[in-house]
């Protein structure tokens, strides 16, 4: 038995807020888990400190599956982003500990490598198509094999995925939520043009992706998918919301543009129908918001038998701990598709010292034992929590819509 002797929650804001769980065992081995839920960080911190940590002390750190079941089934109240992010943090930290005790990088415990590295896509965005494509060219020159394109929409002051001039894009930017204004008509007029020009300028050897960020209706999404077919996207992401999984059936009936969804999912039940009916091509559920490595492996195993591949969320609100966990998962599973990678700020990487590294369009998890991330707690303490919300979105007539 490897006893858990302490577990603490560290909240820090190096560039943006992160919540991290650190578990320590009687042998002095420690493990880290990410528990960051953008805009709702302190809810998960409290869930951990007030409800999970008291039950963790004295448990056997090696019983990862039983601990997962204990917190999921044992709570009676199941699922939801707060619960599942808290369970994920415990799960990641225990896998980190187990791999450190074994003296192996975590991917070895997940079955070993199925591939050398995880192909990543990064974000090119700009207020104009020209600006967006210039950034894409820069990334392609750096070896990226896949780039997501988001561009300003003529007639709208701001849109999802495009930052303020000269600043890296981070949507959680405000003490009280900022308000955006939205028009699907204007947006739908602008996107085909972006991809037409993209193929003219960037050619056909690069994978192109696009994120709708849940803003269309199924019939609008079906039309967009059809109009984008000539440009052969790698995927069209979050075309509609998926609380009603059947939404995707209608899109699927009309277009062969590949579909991705799932960054806001927190359990296998959020995507069961999408996967079983083969309504999507890529599942974007992520290690931190979907119950950790233990639960994400179940989702991937279900997806595998229906030809659905993974494309884990990897925005900057997922800490380097999550990114490392995702990479160990990505290189080990059979049905990996792609991994999102939005670069963290330098100061984030100073607080979270990571061993994963980029080469030739792919990330590599590193060969050290465990997840390969250490948290500099003294430095973390210099960056106290700062309330930050994701924006809200309104139609031009003032009604609230999806951001
Ligand atoms: C993505 C996402 C992010 C989210 C963000 C919310 O595809 O990377 O859509 O940009 O908006 O993670 O916190
Ligand atoms: Mg997205």
PDB file of N, CA and C and ligand atoms in Angstrom, residues 16 38 121 123 148 160 169 171-172 211 213 237-238 263 284 313-318 340 342 390 403, ligand 1:
ATOM      1  N   UNK A  16      -2.690  33.454 -16.740  1.00  0.00           N
ATOM      2  CA  UNK A  16      -4.118  33.152 -16.623  1.00  0.00           C
ATOM      3  C   UNK A  16      -4.278  32.190 -15.439  1.00  0.00           C
ATOM      4  N   UNK A  38     -12.192  27.045 -16.813  1.00  0.00           N
ATOM      5  CA  UNK A  38     -12.097  28.473 -17.105  1.00  0.00           C
ATOM      6  C   UNK A  38     -13.350  29.248 -16.689  1.00  0.00           C
ATOM      7  N   UNK A 121      -2.291  20.781 -34.011  1.00  0.00           N
ATOM      8  CA  UNK A 121      -2.660  21.947 -34.812  1.00  0.00           C
ATOM      9  C   UNK A 121      -2.587  23.158 -33.912  1.00  0.00           C
ATOM     10  N   UNK A 123      -3.153  27.705 -33.815  1.00  0.00           N
ATOM     11  CA  UNK A 123      -4.157  28.686 -34.248  1.00  0.00           C
ATOM     12  C   UNK A 123      -3.554  29.815 -35.054  1.00  0.00           C
ATOM     13  N   UNK A 148      -5.395  25.838 -37.574  1.00  0.00           N
ATOM     14  CA  UNK A 148      -6.788  26.278 -37.487  1.00  0.00           C
ATOM     15  C   UNK A 148      -6.870  27.729 -37.929  1.00  0.00           C
ATOM     16  N   UNK A 160     -15.225  35.218 -32.072  1.00  0.00           N
ATOM     17  CA  UNK A 160     -14.485  34.166 -31.390  1.00  0.00           C
ATOM     18  C   UNK A 160     -13.175  33.861 -32.125  1.00  0.00           C
ATOM     19  N   UNK A 169      -4.391  35.521 -28.253  1.00  0.00           N
ATOM     20  CA  UNK A 169      -5.826  35.371 -27.977  1.00  0.00           C
ATOM     21  C   UNK A 169      -6.054  34.596 -26.684  1.00  0.00           C
ATOM     22  N   UNK A 171      -9.653  34.164 -24.380  1.00  0.00           N
ATOM     23  CA  UNK A 171     -11.008  34.700 -24.205  1.00  0.00           C
ATOM     24  C   UNK A 171     -11.374  35.066 -22.767  1.00  0.00           C
ATOM     25  N   UNK A 172     -10.747  34.429 -21.760  1.00  0.00           N
ATOM     26  CA  UNK A 172     -11.116  34.730 -20.362  1.00  0.00           C
ATOM     27  C   UNK A 172     -10.416  36.023 -19.961  1.00  0.00           C
ATOM     28  N   UNK A 211     -13.194  26.441 -36.251  1.00  0.00           N
ATOM     29  CA  UNK A 211     -14.041  26.289 -35.063  1.00  0.00           C
ATOM     30  C   UNK A 211     -15.224  27.248 -35.161  1.00  0.00           C
ATOM     31  N   UNK A 213     -17.558  27.294 -32.850  1.00  0.00           N
ATOM     32  CA  UNK A 213     -17.821  27.621 -31.448  1.00  0.00           C
ATOM     33  C   UNK A 213     -19.320  27.628 -31.126  1.00  0.00           C
ATOM     34  N   UNK A 237     -15.350  22.318 -36.467  1.00  0.00           N
ATOM     35  CA  UNK A 237     -15.507  22.043 -35.030  1.00  0.00           C
ATOM     36  C   UNK A 237     -16.725  22.731 -34.424  1.00  0.00           C
ATOM     37  N   UNK A 238     -17.368  22.048 -33.504  1.00  0.00           N
ATOM     38  CA  UNK A 238     -18.466  22.621 -32.718  1.00  0.00           C
ATOM     39  C   UNK A 238     -19.423  23.440 -33.581  1.00  0.00           C
ATOM     40  N   UNK A 263     -15.332  19.575 -26.710  1.00  0.00           N
ATOM     41  CA  UNK A 263     -14.453  20.184 -25.700  1.00  0.00           C
ATOM     42  C   UNK A 263     -15.206  20.507 -24.409  1.00  0.00           C
ATOM     43  N   UNK A 284     -13.570  15.534 -29.122  1.00  0.00           N
ATOM     44  CA  UNK A 284     -12.633  16.490 -28.535  1.00  0.00           C
ATOM     45  C   UNK A 284     -12.618  16.500 -27.011  1.00  0.00           C
ATOM     46  N   UNK A 313      -9.067  18.768 -26.946  1.00  0.00           N
ATOM     47  CA  UNK A 313      -9.006  20.200 -26.668  1.00  0.00           C
ATOM     48  C   UNK A 313      -7.639  20.521 -26.057  1.00  0.00           C
ATOM     49  N   UNK A 314      -7.044  21.637 -26.464  1.00  0.00           N
ATOM     50  CA  UNK A 314      -5.729  21.993 -25.917  1.00  0.00           C
ATOM     51  C   UNK A 314      -5.516  23.488 -25.899  1.00  0.00           C
ATOM     52  N   UNK A 315      -6.580  24.223 -25.519  1.00  0.00           N
ATOM     53  CA  UNK A 315      -6.460  25.681 -25.413  1.00  0.00           C
ATOM     54  C   UNK A 315      -5.626  26.036 -24.180  1.00  0.00           C
ATOM     55  N   UNK A 316      -5.282  27.333 -24.030  1.00  0.00           N
ATOM     56  CA  UNK A 316      -4.389  27.715 -22.932  1.00  0.00           C
ATOM     57  C   UNK A 316      -5.034  27.578 -21.557  1.00  0.00           C
ATOM     58  N   UNK A 317      -6.362  27.415 -21.504  1.00  0.00           N
ATOM     59  CA  UNK A 317      -6.970  27.225 -20.184  1.00  0.00           C
ATOM     60  C   UNK A 317      -6.781  25.804 -19.670  1.00  0.00           C
ATOM     61  N   UNK A 318      -6.168  24.932 -20.454  1.00  0.00           N
ATOM     62  CA  UNK A 318      -5.749  23.628 -19.950  1.00  0.00           C
ATOM     63  C   UNK A 318      -4.289  23.791 -19.544  1.00  0.00           C
ATOM     64  N   UNK A 340      -4.857  19.552 -30.198  1.00  0.00           N
ATOM     65  CA  UNK A 340      -4.785  21.022 -30.277  1.00  0.00           C
ATOM     66  C   UNK A 340      -3.635  21.526 -29.401  1.00  0.00           C
ATOM     67  N   UNK A 342      -2.324  25.338 -28.284  1.00  0.00           N
ATOM     68  CA  UNK A 342      -2.287  26.789 -28.291  1.00  0.00           C
ATOM     69  C   UNK A 342      -1.180  27.099 -27.307  1.00  0.00           C
ATOM     70  N   UNK A 390     -15.166  34.131 -19.129  1.00  0.00           N
ATOM     71  CA  UNK A 390     -15.338  34.018 -20.577  1.00  0.00           C
ATOM     72  C   UNK A 390     -16.437  35.002 -20.977  1.00  0.00           C
ATOM     73  N   UNK A 403     -21.953  31.771 -26.808  1.00  0.00           N
ATOM     74  CA  UNK A 403     -20.668  32.419 -27.085  1.00  0.00           C
ATOM     75  C   UNK A 403     -19.776  31.412 -27.786  1.00  0.00           C
TER      76      UNK A 403
HETATM   77  C1  LIG B   1     -10.765  25.731 -28.641  1.00  0.00           C
HETATM   78  C2  LIG B   1     -11.786  26.303 -27.725  1.00  0.00           C
HETATM   79  C3  LIG B   1     -11.315  27.373 -26.807  1.00  0.00           C
HETATM   80  C4  LIG B   1     -12.416  27.700 -25.797  1.00  0.00           C
HETATM   81  C5  LIG B   1     -11.795  27.925 -24.455  1.00  0.00           C
HETATM   82  C6  LIG B   1     -12.819  28.267 -23.398  1.00  0.00           C
HETATM   83  O1  LIG B   1     -11.183  25.165 -29.634  1.00  0.00           O
HETATM   84  O2  LIG B   1      -9.589  25.821 -28.321  1.00  0.00           O
HETATM   85  O3  LIG B   1     -12.981  26.558 -28.384  1.00  0.00           O
HETATM   86  O4  LIG B   1     -10.855  28.495 -27.479  1.00  0.00           O
HETATM   87  O5  LIG B   1     -13.143  28.791 -26.182  1.00  0.00           O
HETATM   88  O6  LIG B   1     -11.078  26.803 -24.115  1.00  0.00           O
HETATM   89  O7  LIG B   1     -12.177  28.414 -22.175  1.00  0.00           O
END
